Amino acid sequence: MNTGFPKLSRRLAIHPDYEAFIFRKFDRLSARNLLHLESRLAYLEWKLDQADKQALESQDNEALRSIRVWEAFEDNAKDPARPEHAHMSIVEEIKKTLGEYQETLLRQNQIATLSAPKKRALNVALDQMHDSTGTLGHSRKLIAGLAENRLSQIHRQDLLTIRRSTRKDPLSRFLQNQWIFKACDPPISLLPRHSDAEQDEENHIRNRTHQRKPRIRCRRRNQHGHCSYTTRWSSCSAEYREAEENAVGTDRYVHGAFRG
């Protein structure tokens, strides 16, 4: 569980806003699949037209009735010796293929609305694919084979991100654009329970996150002169509002001094 797909998936799942959920769209394969389905339907359409023409030109009264009455068509199709049997097979195949084609079109339309990943999010996703436990201190990729190039340069135009749409205040939005990590960590009570090794991995990632988060210095003047209110930006919104409500005097502001 300390390498490979289990470890990589655990890293991706740590982010509750799906920031690191970056995957390939496979647009070329999607287009190829739609072309195959479309061509298959065109062939089935031609076969159905030929079967209808044959039934209309037939001297068999049952065949003529089957082209007009569904009940007759369905009853005659049960006899493998009659032409309606092959005719019904074409109808059933069209039903199945057409449903798959239309469902694929709708899914592709939904995928087309998903946005491409931001540069900073992509850089973090690339970093998470590597492990620092390689030989001689060198990093190694967690997964190998063809999948190890899933986020490489040749696939950059084929990537999408699955990300929750969340409303954030202007400060949080600004800071998130400057840094990839989420505005706050999920409550510990809501996190899934893992083994000791998994928990150590999550703690390692979170410790790195907190060490690199910017800090905001909030200054206000009161009866004691200048005092500093410093907090991590992941929780500054609620704490700063509380400090503002309890503040005495004027000249309360947040200036743009960001420090690592």
GROMACS .gro file of C-alpha atoms in nm:
model
  260
    1MET     CA    1   0.000   0.000   0.000
    2ASN     CA    2   0.308   0.228   0.010
    3THR     CA    3   0.358   0.252  -0.365
    4GLY     CA    4   0.184   0.210  -0.698
    5PHE     CA    5  -0.180   0.282  -0.768
    6PRO     CA    6  -0.292   0.249  -0.401
    7LYS     CA    7  -0.055   0.521  -0.285
    8LEU     CA    8  -0.124   0.754  -0.579
    9SER     CA    9  -0.501   0.722  -0.544
   10ARG     CA   10  -0.472   0.791  -0.170
   11ARG     CA   11  -0.279   1.109  -0.244
   12LEU     CA   12  -0.536   1.229  -0.494
   13ALA     CA   13  -0.825   1.154  -0.259
   14ILE     CA   14  -0.682   1.373   0.020
   15HIS     CA   15  -0.801   1.689  -0.156
   16PRO     CA   16  -1.176   1.728  -0.079
   17ASP     CA   17  -1.231   1.982  -0.360
   18TYR     CA   18  -1.101   1.740  -0.627
   19GLU     CA   19  -0.822   1.985  -0.715
   20ALA     CA   20  -0.585   1.702  -0.805
   21PHE     CA   21  -0.842   1.497  -0.999
   22ILE     CA   22  -0.681   1.548  -1.339
   23PHE     CA   23  -0.735   1.281  -1.603
   24ARG     CA   24  -0.718   1.231  -1.979
   25LYS     CA   25  -1.028   1.284  -2.193
   26PHE     CA   26  -0.915   1.051  -2.473
   27ASP     CA   27  -1.073   1.277  -2.733
   28ARG     CA   28  -0.921   1.085  -3.023
   29LEU     CA   29  -1.063   0.754  -2.898
   30SER     CA   30  -1.399   0.920  -2.827
   31ALA     CA   31  -1.415   1.049  -3.183
   32ARG     CA   32  -1.314   0.708  -3.319
   33ASN     CA   33  -1.581   0.535  -3.112
   34LEU     CA   34  -1.851   0.777  -3.232
   35LEU     CA   35  -1.741   0.729  -3.592
   36HIS     CA   36  -1.767   0.351  -3.555
   37LEU     CA   37  -2.113   0.373  -3.403
   38GLU     CA   38  -2.226   0.619  -3.666
   39SER     CA   39  -2.097   0.398  -3.947
   40ARG     CA   40  -2.260   0.093  -3.792
   41LEU     CA   41  -2.594   0.273  -3.778
   42ALA     CA   42  -2.561   0.384  -4.139
   43TYR     CA   43  -2.511   0.020  -4.241
   44LEU     CA   44  -2.806  -0.097  -4.031
   45GLU     CA   45  -3.021   0.178  -4.179
   46TRP     CA   46  -2.937   0.049  -4.527
   47LYS     CA   47  -3.017  -0.310  -4.427
   48LEU     CA   48  -3.354  -0.202  -4.284
   49ASP     CA   49  -3.441  -0.017  -4.602
   50GLN     CA   50  -3.358  -0.328  -4.807
   51ALA     CA   51  -3.574  -0.548  -4.582
   52ASP     CA   52  -3.866  -0.302  -4.609
   53LYS     CA   53  -3.832  -0.293  -4.988
   54GLN     CA   54  -3.826  -0.673  -5.007
   55ALA     CA   55  -4.143  -0.697  -4.793
   56LEU     CA   56  -4.326  -0.440  -5.005
   57GLU     CA   57  -4.238  -0.622  -5.330
   58SER     CA   58  -4.333  -0.962  -5.188
   59GLN     CA   59  -4.639  -1.153  -5.312
   60ASP     CA   60  -4.683  -1.303  -4.965
   61ASN     CA   61  -4.986  -1.158  -4.791
   62GLU     CA   62  -4.834  -1.218  -4.446
   63ALA     CA   63  -4.525  -1.026  -4.546
   64LEU     CA   64  -4.738  -0.735  -4.666
   65ARG     CA   65  -4.943  -0.747  -4.346
   66SER     CA   66  -4.630  -0.754  -4.134
   67ILE     CA   67  -4.516  -0.428  -4.289
   68ARG     CA   68  -4.837  -0.260  -4.172
   69VAL     CA   69  -4.937  -0.440  -3.850
   70TRP     CA   70  -4.689  -0.471  -3.564
   71GLU     CA   71  -4.868  -0.769  -3.408
   72ALA     CA   72  -4.839  -0.964  -3.734
   73PHE     CA   73  -4.477  -0.863  -3.773
   74GLU     CA   74  -4.392  -0.978  -3.418
   75ASP     CA   75  -4.577  -1.310  -3.453
   76ASN     CA   76  -4.422  -1.393  -3.791
   77ALA     CA   77  -4.075  -1.301  -3.662
   78LYS     CA   78  -4.094  -1.593  -3.418
   79ASP     CA   79  -4.066  -1.833  -3.713
   80PRO     CA   80  -3.697  -1.861  -3.815
   81ALA     CA   81  -3.805  -1.971  -4.163
   82ARG     CA   82  -3.989  -1.648  -4.241
   83PRO     CA   83  -3.821  -1.324  -4.366
   84GLU     CA   84  -3.971  -1.133  -4.073
   85HIS     CA   85  -3.728  -1.315  -3.841
   86ALA     CA   86  -3.424  -1.153  -4.008
   87HIS     CA   87  -3.617  -0.829  -4.037
   88MET     CA   88  -3.678  -0.825  -3.661
   89SER     CA   89  -3.310  -0.898  -3.592
   90ILE     CA   90  -3.218  -0.584  -3.782
   91VAL     CA   91  -3.472  -0.380  -3.583
   92GLU     CA   92  -3.338  -0.509  -3.250
   93GLU     CA   93  -2.978  -0.440  -3.347
   94ILE     CA   94  -3.069  -0.086  -3.450
   95LYS     CA   95  -3.239  -0.032  -3.115
   96LYS     CA   96  -2.931  -0.143  -2.922
   97THR     CA   97  -2.674   0.043  -3.135
   98LEU     CA   98  -2.878   0.362  -3.157
   99GLY     CA   99  -2.919   0.371  -2.779
  100GLU     CA  100  -2.544   0.330  -2.730
  101TYR     CA  101  -2.473   0.598  -2.990
  102GLN     CA  102  -2.709   0.853  -2.837
  103GLU     CA  103  -2.587   0.784  -2.483
  104THR     CA  104  -2.227   0.828  -2.600
  105LEU     CA  105  -2.316   1.160  -2.763
  106LEU     CA  106  -2.473   1.288  -2.441
  107ARG     CA  107  -2.176   1.176  -2.229
  108GLN     CA  108  -1.935   1.340  -2.471
  109ASN     CA  109  -2.135   1.661  -2.448
  110GLN     CA  110  -2.101   1.655  -2.068
  111ILE     CA  111  -1.728   1.586  -2.088
  112ALA     CA  112  -1.687   1.882  -2.326
  113THR     CA  113  -1.813   2.116  -2.052
  114LEU     CA  114  -1.533   2.015  -1.812
  115SER     CA  115  -1.245   2.262  -1.801
  116ALA     CA  116  -0.875   2.208  -1.850
  117PRO     CA  117  -0.658   2.200  -1.536
  118LYS     CA  118  -0.480   2.512  -1.417
  119LYS     CA  119  -0.103   2.520  -1.444
  120ARG     CA  120  -0.043   2.517  -1.069
  121ALA     CA  121  -0.287   2.230  -1.014
  122LEU     CA  122  -0.116   2.034  -1.288
  123ASN     CA  123   0.225   2.090  -1.132
  124VAL     CA  124   0.101   1.956  -0.797
  125ALA     CA  125  -0.056   1.654  -0.967
  126LEU     CA  126   0.276   1.584  -1.140
  127ASP     CA  127   0.458   1.614  -0.808
  128GLN     CA  128   0.221   1.368  -0.642
  129MET     CA  129   0.301   1.105  -0.903
  130HIS     CA  130   0.658   1.085  -0.772
  131ASP     CA  131   0.793   0.924  -0.459
  132SER     CA  132   1.104   1.046  -0.281
  133THR     CA  133   1.197   0.700  -0.154
  134GLY     CA  134   1.395   0.600  -0.461
  135THR     CA  135   1.753   0.482  -0.452
  136LEU     CA  136   2.021   0.737  -0.359
  137GLY     CA  137   1.751   0.986  -0.265
  138HIS     CA  138   1.622   1.020  -0.622
  139SER     CA  139   1.248   1.034  -0.681
  140ARG     CA  140   1.070   0.764  -0.874
  141LYS     CA  141   0.727   0.746  -1.032
  142LEU     CA  142   0.462   0.568  -0.830
  143ILE     CA  143   0.317   0.399  -1.138
  144ALA     CA  144   0.499   0.260  -1.441
  145GLY     CA  145   0.417   0.141  -1.791
  146LEU     CA  146   0.217   0.350  -2.037
  147ALA     CA  147   0.019   0.507  -1.752
  148GLU     CA  148   0.326   0.687  -1.617
  149ASN     CA  149   0.298   0.936  -1.906
  150ARG     CA  150  -0.066   1.022  -1.837
  151LEU     CA  151   0.017   1.386  -1.751
  152SER     CA  152   0.312   1.430  -1.988
  153GLN     CA  153   0.350   1.718  -2.232
  154ILE     CA  154   0.215   1.523  -2.530
  155HIS     CA  155  -0.120   1.482  -2.351
  156ARG     CA  156  -0.157   1.839  -2.219
  157GLN     CA  157  -0.437   1.922  -2.466
  158ASP     CA  158  -0.617   1.602  -2.367
  159LEU     CA  159  -0.651   1.670  -1.993
  160LEU     CA  160  -0.951   1.770  -1.787
  161THR     CA  161  -1.011   1.841  -1.421
  162ILE     CA  162  -1.297   1.720  -1.205
  163ARG     CA  163  -1.340   1.988  -0.945
  164ARG     CA  164  -1.619   2.089  -0.711
  165SER     CA  165  -1.766   2.431  -0.771
  166THR     CA  166  -1.746   2.615  -0.440
  167ARG     CA  167  -1.823   2.974  -0.350
  168LYS     CA  168  -1.536   3.151  -0.180
  169ASP     CA  169  -1.480   3.501  -0.056
  170PRO     CA  170  -1.249   3.724  -0.264
  171LEU     CA  171  -0.953   3.671  -0.031
  172SER     CA  172  -0.978   3.291  -0.052
  173ARG     CA  173  -1.014   3.302  -0.430
  174PHE     CA  174  -0.707   3.524  -0.460
  175LEU     CA  175  -0.498   3.305  -0.236
  176GLN     CA  176  -0.610   2.988  -0.413
  177ASN     CA  177  -0.497   3.136  -0.743
  178GLN     CA  178  -0.157   3.200  -0.582
  179TRP     CA  179  -0.137   2.855  -0.424
  180ILE     CA  180  -0.288   2.522  -0.521
  181PHE     CA  181  -0.383   2.381  -0.185
  182LYS     CA  182  -0.737   2.402  -0.051
  183ALA     CA  183  -0.858   2.684   0.170
  184CYS     CA  184  -0.913   2.457   0.469
  185ASP     CA  185  -0.857   2.101   0.571
  186PRO     CA  186  -1.159   1.874   0.629
  187PRO     CA  187  -1.253   1.810   0.992
  188ILE     CA  188  -1.062   1.519   1.136
  189SER     CA  189  -1.388   1.351   1.235
  190LEU     CA  190  -1.494   1.341   0.869
  191LEU     CA  191  -1.172   1.189   0.738
  192PRO     CA  192  -1.173   0.814   0.662
  193ARG     CA  193  -0.977   0.594   0.901
  194HIS     CA  194  -0.666   0.438   0.752
  195SER     CA  195  -0.388   0.212   0.861
  196ASP     CA  196  -0.079   0.352   1.034
  197ALA     CA  197   0.118   0.359   0.708
  198GLU     CA  198  -0.161   0.539   0.524
  199GLN     CA  199  -0.207   0.785   0.808
  200ASP     CA  200   0.167   0.862   0.809
  201GLU     CA  201   0.149   0.935   0.436
  202GLU     CA  202  -0.145   1.174   0.478
  203ASN     CA  203   0.024   1.348   0.772
  204HIS     CA  204   0.339   1.391   0.566
  205ILE     CA  205   0.148   1.558   0.282
  206ARG     CA  206  -0.049   1.782   0.518
  207ASN     CA  207   0.267   1.887   0.703
  208ARG     CA  208   0.427   1.988   0.374
  209THR     CA  209   0.112   2.180   0.286
  210HIS     CA  210   0.104   2.376   0.613
  211GLN     CA  211   0.474   2.454   0.594
  212ARG     CA  212   0.431   2.615   0.253
  213LYS     CA  213   0.107   2.805   0.313
  214PRO     CA  214   0.140   3.184   0.301
  215ARG     CA  215   0.063   3.388   0.608
  216ILE     CA  216  -0.125   3.714   0.645
  217ARG     CA  217  -0.039   3.976   0.902
  218CYS     CA  218  -0.346   4.165   1.019
  219ARG     CA  219  -0.272   4.489   1.204
  220ARG     CA  220  -0.504   4.709   1.407
  221ARG     CA  221  -0.451   5.003   1.641
  222ASN     CA  222  -0.607   5.006   1.988
  223GLN     CA  223  -0.531   5.137   2.332
  224HIS     CA  224  -0.212   4.931   2.341
  225GLY     CA  225  -0.079   5.073   2.017
  226HIS     CA  226   0.002   4.838   1.730
  227CYS     CA  227  -0.052   4.469   1.782
  228SER     CA  228  -0.018   4.190   1.528
  229TYR     CA  229  -0.275   3.925   1.452
  230THR     CA  230  -0.114   3.658   1.240
  231THR     CA  231  -0.284   3.340   1.123
  232ARG     CA  232  -0.265   3.081   0.853
  233TRP     CA  233  -0.475   3.179   0.552
  234SER     CA  234  -0.657   2.844   0.562
  235SER     CA  235  -0.850   2.960   0.868
  236CYS     CA  236  -0.796   3.337   0.865
  237SER     CA  237  -1.146   3.423   0.744
  238ALA     CA  238  -1.334   3.308   1.056
  239GLU     CA  239  -1.064   3.408   1.304
  240TYR     CA  240  -1.010   3.748   1.146
  241ARG     CA  241  -1.384   3.821   1.149
  242GLU     CA  242  -1.392   3.734   1.519
  243ALA     CA  243  -1.094   3.961   1.582
  244GLU     CA  244  -1.260   4.241   1.388
  245GLU     CA  245  -1.578   4.211   1.591
  246ASN     CA  246  -1.382   4.232   1.917
  247ALA     CA  247  -1.144   4.503   1.797
  248VAL     CA  248  -1.135   4.846   1.965
  249GLY     CA  249  -1.042   5.164   1.782
  250THR     CA  250  -0.991   5.235   1.417
  251ASP     CA  251  -0.732   5.183   1.148
  252ARG     CA  252  -0.817   4.813   1.107
  253TYR     CA  253  -0.702   4.667   0.782
  254VAL     CA  254  -0.535   4.373   0.610
  255HIS     CA  255  -0.236   4.468   0.405
  256GLY     CA  256  -0.086   4.254   0.134
  257ALA     CA  257   0.223   4.131   0.308
  258PHE     CA  258   0.237   3.760   0.227
  259ARG     CA  259   0.511   3.556   0.381
  260GLY     CA  260   0.587   3.186   0.343
   0.00000   0.00000   0.00000
